Amino acid sequence: MSAGDDIIRLTAADLASRLRAGEISSVEATRAHLDRIRDVDGDVHAFLHVNDQALEVAADIDRRRVAGEELGALAGVPLAIKDVLVTTDMPSTSGSRILEGYMSPYDATVVSRSRAAGLVPLGKTNMDEFAMGSSTEHSAYGPTRNPWDLDRIPGGSGGGSAAAVAAFEAPLALGSDTGGSIRQPAHVTGTVGMKPTYGGVSRYGAIALASSLDQVGPVTRTVLDAGLLHDVIGGHDPHDATSLEDVWPSFADAARDGATGDVLRGLRVGVIAELPDSGFQPGVSLRFRAALDAMAAQGAEIVEVSAPHFEYGVAAYYLILPAEASSNLAKFDSVRFGMRVIPHAGATVEEVMAATREAGFGDEVKRRVILGTYALSAGYYDAYYGSAQKVRTLIQSDFDAAFSQVDVLATPSAPTTAFRLGEKLDDPLQMYLNDVTTIPANLAGVPGISIPAGLAPEDGLPVGIQFLAPARQDARLYRVGAAVEALLVEEWGGPLLDRMPLQGGVA
Amino acid sequence: MSEITPDLVRHLGVLARIQLSDEEVARLTGQLDVIVDNIAKVSEVATADVLATSHPIPLQNVFRDDVPADVLTVEEVLQNAPEAADDRFRVTAILGEEQ
């Protein structure tokens, strides 16, 4: 094993402390990850673009550190960035042909904060086109593959970010979660994914899918790493009118507290009565129950709670999302940026727009824009979009009632382990149902974290457990997530990713 | 419930400014129908006494003083335009020949 192999297997927290101690330089760390990308990304395809300036950025951090400059906790650590986030020095496509080669004149706030904290942008990660999908198969640039089994999906829409982290191509990644696109990829790749409270992390410069649901957040290998990255990107941003003005506690401190403290004793953990085992893969249910048992053995109290409207969440989501998406994607009109297709000489601007959007959008995007146009068209608005917003109220009431009885809710992060590439492509409804446990959090704006819960015995693939907390209680999720992670990693005798089999030379 | 017809999908394509091929119209007609049947489910619980929530966290309008600040330069604004001329976006003809 070379020095580079050691470096890429460090957690971001460990890497940061070795950078601080001068044992490793940021150039070495960045080069080790670039080498790894070169070696395995032909198989995994987590990246759409690799940053050719990464080593220069790293060298600058090293110089500043040697000069004695006070640097951020993660300074010098490489970071992968989901392509939904705009960047000035790399193309931003949101996985779509219509934005091929687009160079943003400004950075997304989470990107500028990451740069200011000394993180080294490694590249842009693959995703379902405009974040529409649960498998990354809807990327216009080809699918990403799951490093656990290259024939399987890495989750979506942030499959690129999750696969990059799982395949040790990056210690940290940024994702976005509209209906589960951080947590479901974490579930199927054995990584940690956190969707913060709505408004807790700026969405300025995140190419909008559904603005009332979208949330940017960290994708990592440990809960502590997620907390460290959340501390960098979170907090109020005047550029985002929906950004909360709260002063947040340190999420890294919450994670450290959870890993070492006795937070599970007396913790009330709610299990939702209406999320039945039917529809869940047996191995997913098994690992979920085993994680609950392990928590109970440490003194947590497992309580059944009722959330009768969660079953309407997917239906409401698939009205709200296309409606907001059809509106957000109207800006791709062939005028200010992106592709322009002129169908014939003398074509009107309307014909140019229609031909451009036909050529530039993939099937899933067309499907959802058409569905959203339908849901918002005259005569249907109240029945569909208005009704969906009422379901949102009911789901919020369910959360309020549940959180009056328990501290956190727990669910499997998704109903199945990673399915095979192509398996659900022709059945959009089956694809949509994969988000059944993650969607309620987006509808209600509450935070959710997915951490590895083990491997399903029937296929040996990762399963995640999701914890949900009331809005603004993100720190509680880091505390509980880190406690459960510590418990399970001890039980396994090491991190879950150490058990990734050799697949196509990836592990 | 089957209310999605090929003609409706074609009309939605016009409204959404997406030119759809006959093959796409046929495929979308089948797929949207399944989804619309499913989403009709929301009307089971979305009764008149339930208030609609448009936004997960209560928000107020955010205002700031209207003062000039750093903004993008004309070059930055136009750097991704498919066509630009004289510091402006250049578009194709807005009116058809018949007008």
Coordinates of C-alpha atoms in Angstrom, one line a residue:
Chain A
M1 CA 0.0 0.0 0.0
S2 CA 1.4 3.4 -1.0
A3 CA 1.4 6.5 1.1
G4 CA -1.4 7.8 -1.2
D5 CA -3.6 4.7 -0.3
D6 CA -3.2 5.6 3.4
I7 CA -4.1 9.2 2.8
I8 CA -7.3 8.6 0.9
R9 CA -8.6 6.3 3.6
L10 CA -8.3 9.0 6.3
T11 CA -11.5 10.6 7.5
A12 CA -11.6 14.4 6.8
A13 CA -11.1 15.0 10.5
D14 CA -8.0 12.8 10.7
L15 CA -6.6 14.3 7.5
A16 CA -7.2 17.8 8.8
S17 CA -5.4 17.1 12.0
R18 CA -2.4 15.6 10.1
L19 CA -2.4 18.7 7.8
R20 CA -2.4 20.9 10.9
A21 CA 0.5 18.9 12.5
G22 CA 2.5 19.2 9.2
E23 CA 2.7 15.4 8.7
I24 CA 1.0 15.7 5.3
S25 CA 0.8 18.6 2.9
S26 CA -2.4 19.6 1.2
V27 CA -0.6 19.0 -2.1
E28 CA 0.1 15.4 -1.1
A29 CA -3.4 14.9 0.0
T30 CA -4.9 16.5 -3.1
R31 CA -2.5 14.5 -5.4
A32 CA -3.5 11.2 -3.6
H33 CA -7.1 11.9 -4.4
L34 CA -6.5 13.0 -8.0
D35 CA -4.5 9.7 -8.4
R36 CA -7.4 7.8 -7.0
I37 CA -9.8 9.5 -9.4
R38 CA -7.5 8.7 -12.3
D39 CA -7.4 5.1 -11.2
V40 CA -11.0 4.3 -10.5
D41 CA -13.3 7.0 -12.0
G42 CA -13.3 5.3 -15.4
D43 CA -15.3 2.6 -13.7
V44 CA -17.3 4.7 -11.1
H45 CA -17.8 7.9 -13.1
A46 CA -18.5 10.0 -10.0
F47 CA -17.0 13.1 -11.6
L48 CA -18.1 15.2 -14.6
H49 CA -15.2 17.5 -14.3
V50 CA -11.9 17.3 -12.4
N51 CA -10.4 20.6 -11.3
D52 CA -7.1 21.2 -13.0
Q53 CA -6.2 23.9 -10.6
A54 CA -6.6 21.7 -7.5
L55 CA -2.9 21.3 -6.9
E56 CA -2.3 25.0 -7.2
V57 CA -5.0 25.7 -4.6
A58 CA -3.5 23.1 -2.3
A59 CA 0.0 24.6 -2.8
D60 CA -1.4 28.0 -1.8
I61 CA -2.9 26.5 1.4
D62 CA 0.4 24.9 2.2
R63 CA 2.2 28.2 1.8
R64 CA -0.2 30.0 4.0
R65 CA 0.1 27.3 6.7
V66 CA 3.9 27.5 6.6
A67 CA 3.6 31.3 6.9
G68 CA 1.8 30.8 10.1
E69 CA -1.6 32.0 8.9
E70 CA -4.6 31.0 11.0
L71 CA -6.6 28.5 8.8
G72 CA -10.0 26.9 9.1
A73 CA -10.5 23.5 10.7
L74 CA -10.7 21.7 7.3
A75 CA -8.1 23.8 5.5
G76 CA -6.2 21.8 2.9
V77 CA -8.8 19.0 2.7
P78 CA -10.1 18.1 -0.8
L79 CA -13.8 18.5 -1.5
A80 CA -16.0 17.2 -4.3
I81 CA -18.9 19.5 -5.4
K82 CA -22.2 18.3 -6.8
D83 CA -22.7 19.8 -10.3
V84 CA -25.9 21.5 -9.2
L85 CA -23.8 24.1 -7.4
V86 CA -22.3 26.8 -9.6
T87 CA -18.6 27.5 -9.6
T88 CA -16.5 30.1 -11.4
D89 CA -13.5 27.9 -12.2
M90 CA -15.3 24.8 -13.4
P91 CA -18.3 24.2 -15.7
S92 CA -21.7 23.8 -14.0
T93 CA -24.2 21.7 -15.9
S94 CA -26.6 20.3 -13.3
G95 CA -26.2 17.0 -15.3
S96 CA -27.9 18.5 -18.3
R97 CA -27.0 19.0 -21.9
I98 CA -28.7 22.3 -22.0
L99 CA -26.0 23.7 -19.7
E100 CA -23.0 21.9 -21.3
G101 CA -19.9 24.1 -20.8
Y102 CA -21.7 26.7 -18.7
M103 CA -19.3 28.8 -16.7
S104 CA -20.9 30.7 -13.9
P105 CA -19.9 34.3 -13.3
Y106 CA -20.2 33.7 -9.5
D107 CA -19.8 30.9 -6.9
A108 CA -22.6 29.4 -4.9
T109 CA -22.4 30.6 -1.3
V110 CA -21.5 27.1 -0.1
V111 CA -18.7 27.0 -2.6
S112 CA -17.3 30.4 -1.7
R113 CA -17.5 29.5 2.0
S114 CA -15.7 26.3 1.3
R115 CA -12.9 28.1 -0.6
A116 CA -12.7 30.7 2.2
A117 CA -12.3 27.9 4.7
G118 CA -9.3 26.5 2.7
L119 CA -11.0 23.4 1.3
V120 CA -9.6 22.3 -2.1
P121 CA -12.2 21.9 -4.8
L122 CA -11.4 18.5 -6.5
G123 CA -14.1 18.6 -9.2
K124 CA -17.8 18.5 -10.0
T125 CA -19.8 15.3 -9.3
N126 CA -22.4 13.6 -11.5
M127 CA -26.1 13.8 -10.8
D128 CA -29.5 13.1 -12.3
E129 CA -30.3 15.9 -14.7
F130 CA -31.5 18.9 -12.7
A131 CA -31.5 16.6 -9.7
M132 CA -34.5 14.7 -11.0
G133 CA -34.1 11.0 -10.1
S134 CA -33.1 8.5 -7.5
S135 CA -30.4 6.6 -9.4
T136 CA -28.1 9.1 -11.3
E137 CA -29.2 7.3 -14.5
H138 CA -30.9 10.4 -15.7
S139 CA -27.6 12.3 -16.0
A140 CA -27.1 13.5 -19.6
Y141 CA -23.5 12.4 -19.2
G142 CA -24.0 8.8 -18.4
P143 CA -24.7 7.0 -15.1
T144 CA -22.5 6.8 -12.0
R145 CA -21.9 3.3 -10.7
N146 CA -22.0 2.1 -7.1
P147 CA -18.5 1.3 -5.9
W148 CA -19.9 -1.7 -3.9
D149 CA -21.1 -3.3 -7.1
L150 CA -20.5 -1.6 -10.5
D151 CA -23.7 -3.0 -11.9
R152 CA -25.8 -1.1 -9.4
I153 CA -27.0 2.4 -9.0
P154 CA -25.3 4.8 -6.5
G155 CA -28.5 6.5 -5.6
G156 CA -29.7 9.8 -6.8
S157 CA -29.8 12.5 -7.6
G158 CA -26.5 12.9 -5.8
G159 CA -25.0 9.6 -6.8
G160 CA -21.8 11.2 -8.0
S161 CA -21.1 12.8 -4.6
A162 CA -21.9 9.7 -2.6
A163 CA -19.9 7.4 -5.0
A164 CA -16.9 9.7 -4.9
V165 CA -16.9 9.6 -1.1
A166 CA -17.5 5.8 -0.9
A167 CA -14.8 5.0 -3.5
F168 CA -12.3 7.2 -1.6
E169 CA -12.0 9.6 -4.4
A170 CA -12.9 12.5 -2.1
P171 CA -13.1 12.6 1.7
L172 CA -16.0 15.1 1.6
A173 CA -18.6 16.2 -0.9
L174 CA -21.4 18.7 -1.2
G175 CA -24.9 17.5 -2.2
S176 CA -28.4 18.7 -2.5
D177 CA -31.6 17.0 -1.2
T178 CA -35.0 17.8 -2.6
G179 CA -36.7 14.5 -1.7
G180 CA -33.8 12.5 -0.4
S181 CA -31.0 13.1 -2.8
I182 CA -28.4 13.3 -0.1
R183 CA -29.8 10.6 2.2
Q184 CA -30.8 7.9 -0.2
P185 CA -27.4 7.8 -2.0
A186 CA -25.8 7.7 1.4
H187 CA -28.0 4.7 2.2
V188 CA -27.0 2.7 -0.9
T189 CA -23.3 3.6 -0.7
G190 CA -22.6 3.1 3.0
T191 CA -21.8 6.8 3.6
V192 CA -23.3 9.6 5.8
G193 CA -25.6 12.1 4.3
M194 CA -27.2 15.1 6.1
K195 CA -30.1 17.2 4.9
P196 CA -30.1 20.3 7.2
T197 CA -33.2 22.2 8.3
Y198 CA -34.7 24.1 5.4
G199 CA -33.0 27.5 5.3
G200 CA -30.1 26.4 7.5
V201 CA -27.7 26.3 4.5
S202 CA -27.8 28.9 1.7
R203 CA -29.2 27.8 -1.6
Y204 CA -27.7 30.8 -3.4
G205 CA -26.0 29.4 -6.5
A206 CA -27.7 26.0 -6.2
I207 CA -29.5 25.5 -9.6
A208 CA -33.1 25.3 -8.4
L209 CA -35.2 22.2 -8.8
A210 CA -38.1 22.8 -6.4
S211 CA -37.4 25.9 -4.3
S212 CA -39.6 25.0 -1.3
L213 CA -38.0 21.6 -0.9
D214 CA -34.3 22.0 -2.0
Q215 CA -31.6 21.9 0.7
V216 CA -27.8 21.8 0.3
G217 CA -25.8 19.6 2.7
P218 CA -22.8 17.4 3.4
V219 CA -21.9 13.9 2.1
T220 CA -19.1 12.2 4.1
R221 CA -17.8 9.0 5.5
T222 CA -18.4 9.8 9.2
V223 CA -20.9 11.9 11.2
L224 CA -18.1 14.1 12.6
D225 CA -16.9 14.9 9.0
A226 CA -20.5 15.9 8.1
G227 CA -20.6 18.2 11.2
L228 CA -17.2 19.8 10.2
L229 CA -18.4 20.5 6.7
H230 CA -21.8 21.7 7.9
D231 CA -20.0 24.2 10.2
V232 CA -18.2 25.6 7.1
I233 CA -21.2 26.0 4.8
G234 CA -24.1 26.8 7.2
G235 CA -25.5 30.0 8.6
H236 CA -27.3 33.0 7.4
D237 CA -26.7 34.3 3.9
P238 CA -28.3 37.6 2.8
H239 CA -28.2 36.4 -0.8
D240 CA -30.8 33.8 0.0
A241 CA -34.2 35.3 1.0
T242 CA -35.2 32.0 2.7
S243 CA -32.0 31.7 4.7
L244 CA -32.7 31.5 8.4
E245 CA -31.0 34.1 10.7
D246 CA -30.5 31.6 13.5
V247 CA -27.1 31.4 15.2
W248 CA -26.2 27.7 15.0
P249 CA -24.1 25.7 17.5
S250 CA -21.0 23.8 16.3
F251 CA -22.2 20.6 14.6
A252 CA -18.7 19.1 14.9
D253 CA -18.8 19.7 18.6
A254 CA -22.3 18.0 18.7
A255 CA -20.9 15.0 16.8
R256 CA -17.9 14.8 19.2
D257 CA -20.2 15.0 22.1
G258 CA -22.4 12.2 20.7
A259 CA -19.4 9.9 20.0
T260 CA -18.1 10.1 23.5
G261 CA -21.1 11.0 25.7
D262 CA -23.9 9.0 27.0
V263 CA -26.6 10.5 24.8
L264 CA -28.6 7.3 24.1
R265 CA -29.6 6.8 27.7
G266 CA -33.1 8.0 28.0
L267 CA -33.3 9.2 24.4
R268 CA -36.8 8.7 23.1
V269 CA -36.7 7.3 19.6
G270 CA -39.9 7.2 17.6
V271 CA -40.7 4.5 15.1
I272 CA -43.6 5.3 12.7
A273 CA -46.4 2.8 12.9
E274 CA -47.7 3.5 9.4
L275 CA -44.4 2.7 7.8
P276 CA -45.0 -1.0 7.6
D277 CA -42.4 -3.6 6.8
S278 CA -44.2 -4.5 3.6
G279 CA -42.5 -2.9 0.7
F280 CA -39.2 -2.9 2.5
Q281 CA -36.6 -5.4 1.5
P282 CA -36.2 -7.9 4.4
G283 CA -32.5 -7.1 4.9
V284 CA -33.3 -3.4 5.2
S285 CA -35.9 -4.0 7.9
L286 CA -33.5 -6.4 9.6
R287 CA -30.6 -3.9 9.8
F288 CA -33.0 -1.2 10.9
R289 CA -34.4 -3.3 13.7
A290 CA -30.9 -4.4 14.7
A291 CA -29.8 -0.7 15.0
L292 CA -32.8 0.1 17.1
D293 CA -32.0 -2.9 19.4
A294 CA -28.4 -1.7 19.8
M295 CA -29.7 1.7 20.7
A296 CA -32.2 0.2 23.2
A297 CA -29.4 -1.8 24.8
Q298 CA -27.7 1.5 25.5
G299 CA -30.8 2.8 27.3
A300 CA -32.7 4.4 24.4
E301 CA -36.5 4.1 24.6
I302 CA -38.1 2.9 21.4
V303 CA -41.6 4.3 21.1
E304 CA -44.2 3.7 18.4
V305 CA -45.7 6.9 17.1
S306 CA -48.4 7.6 14.5
A307 CA -47.8 9.7 11.4
P308 CA -51.0 8.8 9.4
H309 CA -50.3 11.3 6.6
F310 CA -46.8 10.2 5.7
E311 CA -48.3 7.8 3.2
Y312 CA -49.6 10.8 1.2
G313 CA -46.1 12.4 1.1
V314 CA -44.9 10.8 -2.2
A315 CA -48.1 11.8 -3.9
A316 CA -48.0 15.4 -2.7
Y317 CA -44.3 15.6 -3.5
Y318 CA -44.9 14.6 -7.1
L319 CA -47.3 17.5 -7.5
I320 CA -45.2 20.1 -5.7
L321 CA -41.9 19.2 -7.3
P322 CA -42.9 19.2 -11.0
A323 CA -45.0 22.4 -10.5
E324 CA -42.0 24.2 -9.0
A325 CA -39.6 22.6 -11.4
S326 CA -41.6 23.6 -14.5
S327 CA -41.5 27.2 -13.2
N328 CA -37.8 27.1 -12.2
L329 CA -36.7 25.5 -15.5
A330 CA -38.5 28.2 -17.6
K331 CA -35.3 30.2 -17.5
F332 CA -33.7 27.7 -19.9
D333 CA -35.1 29.6 -22.8
S334 CA -32.1 29.8 -25.2
V335 CA -31.7 33.5 -24.6
R336 CA -29.3 34.3 -21.7
F337 CA -27.3 31.1 -21.3
G338 CA -27.2 27.5 -22.3
M339 CA -27.9 25.8 -25.6
R340 CA -29.7 27.4 -28.5
V341 CA -31.1 25.2 -31.3
I342 CA -32.4 27.0 -34.5
P343 CA -34.8 24.4 -36.1
H344 CA -35.0 26.1 -39.5
A345 CA -34.1 29.4 -41.1
G346 CA -36.5 32.2 -40.1
A347 CA -37.7 30.3 -37.0
T348 CA -39.4 32.5 -34.4
V349 CA -38.1 32.8 -30.8
E350 CA -40.9 30.5 -29.7
E351 CA -39.9 27.8 -32.2
V352 CA -36.2 28.2 -31.1
M353 CA -37.2 27.8 -27.5
A354 CA -39.2 24.7 -28.1
A355 CA -36.6 23.1 -30.3
T356 CA -33.8 24.0 -27.8
R357 CA -35.7 22.6 -24.8
E358 CA -36.5 19.4 -26.9
A359 CA -32.9 18.9 -27.6
G360 CA -31.5 20.1 -24.3
F361 CA -33.7 18.3 -21.8
G362 CA -33.7 14.6 -21.1
D363 CA -36.7 12.3 -20.8
E364 CA -37.2 12.6 -17.1
V365 CA -36.9 16.4 -17.2
K366 CA -39.5 16.6 -20.0
R367 CA -41.8 14.2 -18.1
R368 CA -41.7 16.4 -14.9
V369 CA -42.0 19.7 -16.7
I370 CA -45.0 18.5 -18.7
L371 CA -46.5 17.1 -15.5
G372 CA -45.9 20.4 -13.6
T373 CA -47.4 22.4 -16.5
Y374 CA -50.4 20.2 -16.2
A375 CA -50.7 20.5 -12.4
L376 CA -50.4 24.3 -12.7
S377 CA -52.7 24.8 -15.7
A378 CA -56.1 26.4 -15.4
G379 CA -58.7 24.3 -13.6
Y380 CA -56.2 22.0 -12.0
Y381 CA -54.2 24.3 -9.8
D382 CA -56.5 24.0 -6.7
A383 CA -57.2 20.3 -7.2
Y384 CA -53.6 19.3 -7.5
Y385 CA -51.0 21.9 -6.4
G386 CA -53.4 23.3 -3.7
S387 CA -54.3 19.9 -2.4
A388 CA -50.6 18.9 -2.2
Q389 CA -49.9 22.0 -0.1
K390 CA -52.6 20.8 2.3
V391 CA -50.9 17.4 2.6
R392 CA -47.8 19.4 3.6
T393 CA -49.8 20.9 6.5
L394 CA -51.0 17.5 7.6
I395 CA -47.5 16.0 7.5
Q396 CA -46.2 19.0 9.5
S397 CA -48.9 18.2 12.1
D398 CA -47.8 14.6 12.1
F399 CA -44.3 15.7 12.9
D400 CA -45.4 18.1 15.6
A401 CA -47.4 15.3 17.3
A402 CA -44.6 12.8 17.0
F403 CA -42.0 15.2 18.3
S404 CA -44.2 16.0 21.3
Q405 CA -43.6 12.3 22.3
V406 CA -40.1 11.6 21.1
D407 CA -36.7 13.3 20.6
V408 CA -36.0 11.8 17.2
L409 CA -37.7 9.7 14.6
A410 CA -36.0 6.7 13.1
T411 CA -36.7 5.0 9.7
P412 CA -34.8 3.0 7.2
S413 CA -33.3 5.6 4.8
A414 CA -34.8 3.9 1.7
P415 CA -36.9 0.7 1.1
T416 CA -34.3 -1.3 -0.7
T417 CA -30.6 -1.6 -1.2
A418 CA -29.0 -0.4 -4.4
F419 CA -31.0 -1.7 -7.4
R420 CA -29.5 -2.7 -10.7
L421 CA -28.8 0.0 -13.3
G422 CA -31.7 0.1 -15.7
E423 CA -34.0 -1.9 -13.4
K424 CA -36.5 0.9 -12.7
L425 CA -35.8 3.3 -15.6
D426 CA -39.0 2.4 -17.5
D427 CA -41.1 2.6 -14.4
P428 CA -41.1 6.1 -13.0
L429 CA -43.6 5.4 -10.3
Q430 CA -41.3 2.6 -8.8
M431 CA -38.4 5.0 -9.0
Y432 CA -40.4 7.7 -7.2
L433 CA -41.5 5.3 -4.4
N434 CA -37.8 4.8 -3.5
D435 CA -38.0 8.2 -1.7
V436 CA -41.0 7.2 0.6
T437 CA -39.1 7.6 3.8
T438 CA -37.1 10.7 2.9
I439 CA -39.7 13.0 1.3
P440 CA -41.7 13.9 4.5
A441 CA -38.6 15.8 5.9
N442 CA -38.4 17.9 2.7
L443 CA -42.2 18.7 2.8
A444 CA -41.9 19.8 6.5
G445 CA -38.4 21.4 6.3
V446 CA -37.1 19.3 9.2
P447 CA -33.5 18.0 9.2
G448 CA -32.6 14.3 8.5
I449 CA -29.4 12.3 8.6
S450 CA -28.6 8.9 7.1
I451 CA -25.8 6.8 8.6
P452 CA -24.7 3.3 7.7
A453 CA -26.6 0.6 9.5
G454 CA -24.9 -2.5 8.1
L455 CA -25.2 -4.8 5.2
A456 CA -28.3 -6.6 4.0
P457 CA -27.6 -10.3 4.3
E458 CA -29.4 -11.3 1.1
D459 CA -27.1 -9.1 -1.2
G460 CA -24.3 -7.9 1.0
L461 CA -25.1 -4.2 0.1
P462 CA -25.3 -1.2 2.5
V463 CA -28.4 -0.1 4.4
G464 CA -28.8 3.2 6.0
I465 CA -30.8 4.3 9.1
Q466 CA -32.3 7.8 9.0
F467 CA -32.9 10.0 12.0
L468 CA -35.2 13.0 11.9
A469 CA -35.4 15.9 14.4
P470 CA -37.6 19.0 14.7
A471 CA -36.7 22.0 12.6
R472 CA -33.6 23.8 13.8
Q473 CA -32.5 20.8 15.9
D474 CA -29.8 19.7 13.5
A475 CA -27.3 19.4 16.4
R476 CA -29.4 16.7 17.9
L477 CA -29.0 14.6 14.8
Y478 CA -25.2 15.0 14.9
R479 CA -25.3 14.0 18.6
V480 CA -27.5 10.9 18.0
G481 CA -26.0 10.0 14.7
A482 CA -22.4 10.0 16.1
A483 CA -23.5 7.9 19.1
V484 CA -25.2 5.3 16.9
E485 CA -22.2 5.3 14.5
A486 CA -19.8 4.7 17.3
L487 CA -21.9 1.9 18.6
L488 CA -22.2 0.2 15.2
V489 CA -18.6 0.7 14.2
E490 CA -17.5 -0.9 17.4
E491 CA -19.9 -3.9 16.8
W492 CA -18.5 -4.2 13.2
G493 CA -14.9 -3.9 14.4
G494 CA -14.3 -1.0 11.9
P495 CA -16.0 1.3 9.4
L496 CA -18.6 -0.3 7.0
L497 CA -16.6 0.8 4.0
D498 CA -13.7 -1.4 5.0
R499 CA -16.0 -4.3 4.1
M500 CA -16.5 -3.1 0.5
P501 CA -15.6 -6.0 -1.8
L502 CA -13.1 -5.7 -4.6
Q503 CA -15.1 -4.5 -7.5
G504 CA -13.6 -3.7 -10.8
G505 CA -10.4 -2.6 -9.0
V506 CA -12.3 -0.1 -7.0
A507 CA -11.9 -1.3 -3.4
Chain B
M1 CA -59.4 7.7 -14.1
S2 CA -57.8 8.3 -17.5
E3 CA -57.7 11.9 -18.5
I4 CA -54.3 12.2 -20.1
T5 CA -54.8 12.0 -23.9
P6 CA -52.2 12.5 -26.6
D7 CA -53.8 15.8 -27.6
L8 CA -53.5 17.0 -24.0
V9 CA -49.8 16.0 -23.9
R10 CA -49.2 17.8 -27.2
H11 CA -50.9 20.9 -25.8
L12 CA -48.9 20.8 -22.6
G13 CA -45.8 20.6 -24.8
V14 CA -46.8 23.9 -26.4
L15 CA -47.5 25.5 -23.0
A16 CA -44.1 24.3 -21.7
R17 CA -42.3 25.3 -24.9
I18 CA -41.0 21.8 -25.5
Q19 CA -41.4 20.4 -29.0
L20 CA -42.4 16.7 -28.5
S21 CA -42.0 14.0 -31.1
D22 CA -45.0 11.6 -31.7
E23 CA -43.0 8.9 -30.0
E24 CA -42.5 11.1 -26.9
V25 CA -46.2 12.0 -26.9
A26 CA -47.2 8.4 -26.9
R27 CA -44.7 7.5 -24.2
L28 CA -45.6 10.4 -22.0
T29 CA -49.4 9.8 -22.3
G30 CA -48.9 6.4 -20.8
Q31 CA -46.5 7.4 -18.1
L32 CA -48.3 10.6 -17.0
D33 CA -51.6 8.7 -16.6
V34 CA -50.1 6.3 -14.1
I35 CA -48.6 9.2 -12.1
V36 CA -51.7 11.3 -12.2
D37 CA -53.9 8.4 -11.0
N38 CA -51.5 8.1 -8.1
I39 CA -51.4 11.8 -7.2
A40 CA -55.2 12.0 -7.3
K41 CA -54.7 10.3 -3.9
V42 CA -54.0 13.6 -2.2
S43 CA -57.6 14.7 -2.6
E44 CA -58.5 11.9 -0.1
V45 CA -57.1 13.9 2.8
A46 CA -56.9 17.5 1.4
T47 CA -60.3 18.5 2.6
A48 CA -61.7 22.1 2.8
D49 CA -60.9 22.4 6.5
V50 CA -57.1 21.9 6.0
L51 CA -55.0 25.0 5.4
A52 CA -52.4 24.9 2.6
T53 CA -48.7 25.3 3.5
S54 CA -46.6 26.8 0.7
H55 CA -43.4 26.8 2.6
P56 CA -41.9 24.5 5.3
I57 CA -40.6 27.3 7.6
P58 CA -42.6 30.5 8.2
L59 CA -40.9 33.3 6.4
Q60 CA -41.3 37.1 6.0
N61 CA -40.5 39.2 3.1
V62 CA -36.9 40.2 3.2
F63 CA -36.2 43.8 2.3
R64 CA -33.0 45.8 2.0
D65 CA -32.1 49.3 1.2
D66 CA -31.9 49.8 -2.6
V67 CA -28.3 50.9 -2.8
P68 CA -25.9 50.2 -5.6
A69 CA -23.3 47.5 -4.8
D70 CA -21.0 45.2 -6.6
V71 CA -22.8 43.6 -9.5
L72 CA -21.8 41.5 -12.4
T73 CA -20.1 43.3 -15.3
V74 CA -21.7 43.3 -18.7
E75 CA -19.1 40.9 -19.9
E76 CA -19.9 38.5 -17.0
V77 CA -23.6 38.7 -17.7
L78 CA -23.1 38.0 -21.4
Q79 CA -20.3 35.4 -21.1
N80 CA -22.7 32.4 -21.5
A81 CA -25.1 34.0 -24.0
P82 CA -25.7 31.9 -27.1
E83 CA -25.6 35.2 -29.1
A84 CA -24.8 38.7 -28.0
A85 CA -24.3 42.0 -29.8
D86 CA -23.8 45.6 -28.7
D87 CA -23.7 44.6 -25.0
R88 CA -27.1 42.9 -25.3
F89 CA -28.5 39.4 -25.6
R90 CA -29.4 38.8 -29.2
V91 CA -32.6 36.8 -29.8
T92 CA -34.2 35.4 -32.8
A93 CA -37.3 37.0 -34.4
I94 CA -40.1 37.4 -32.0
L95 CA -42.8 37.8 -34.6
G96 CA -43.4 35.2 -37.4
E97 CA -43.3 36.2 -41.1
E98 CA -47.1 36.4 -41.2
Q99 CA -47.0 39.4 -38.8

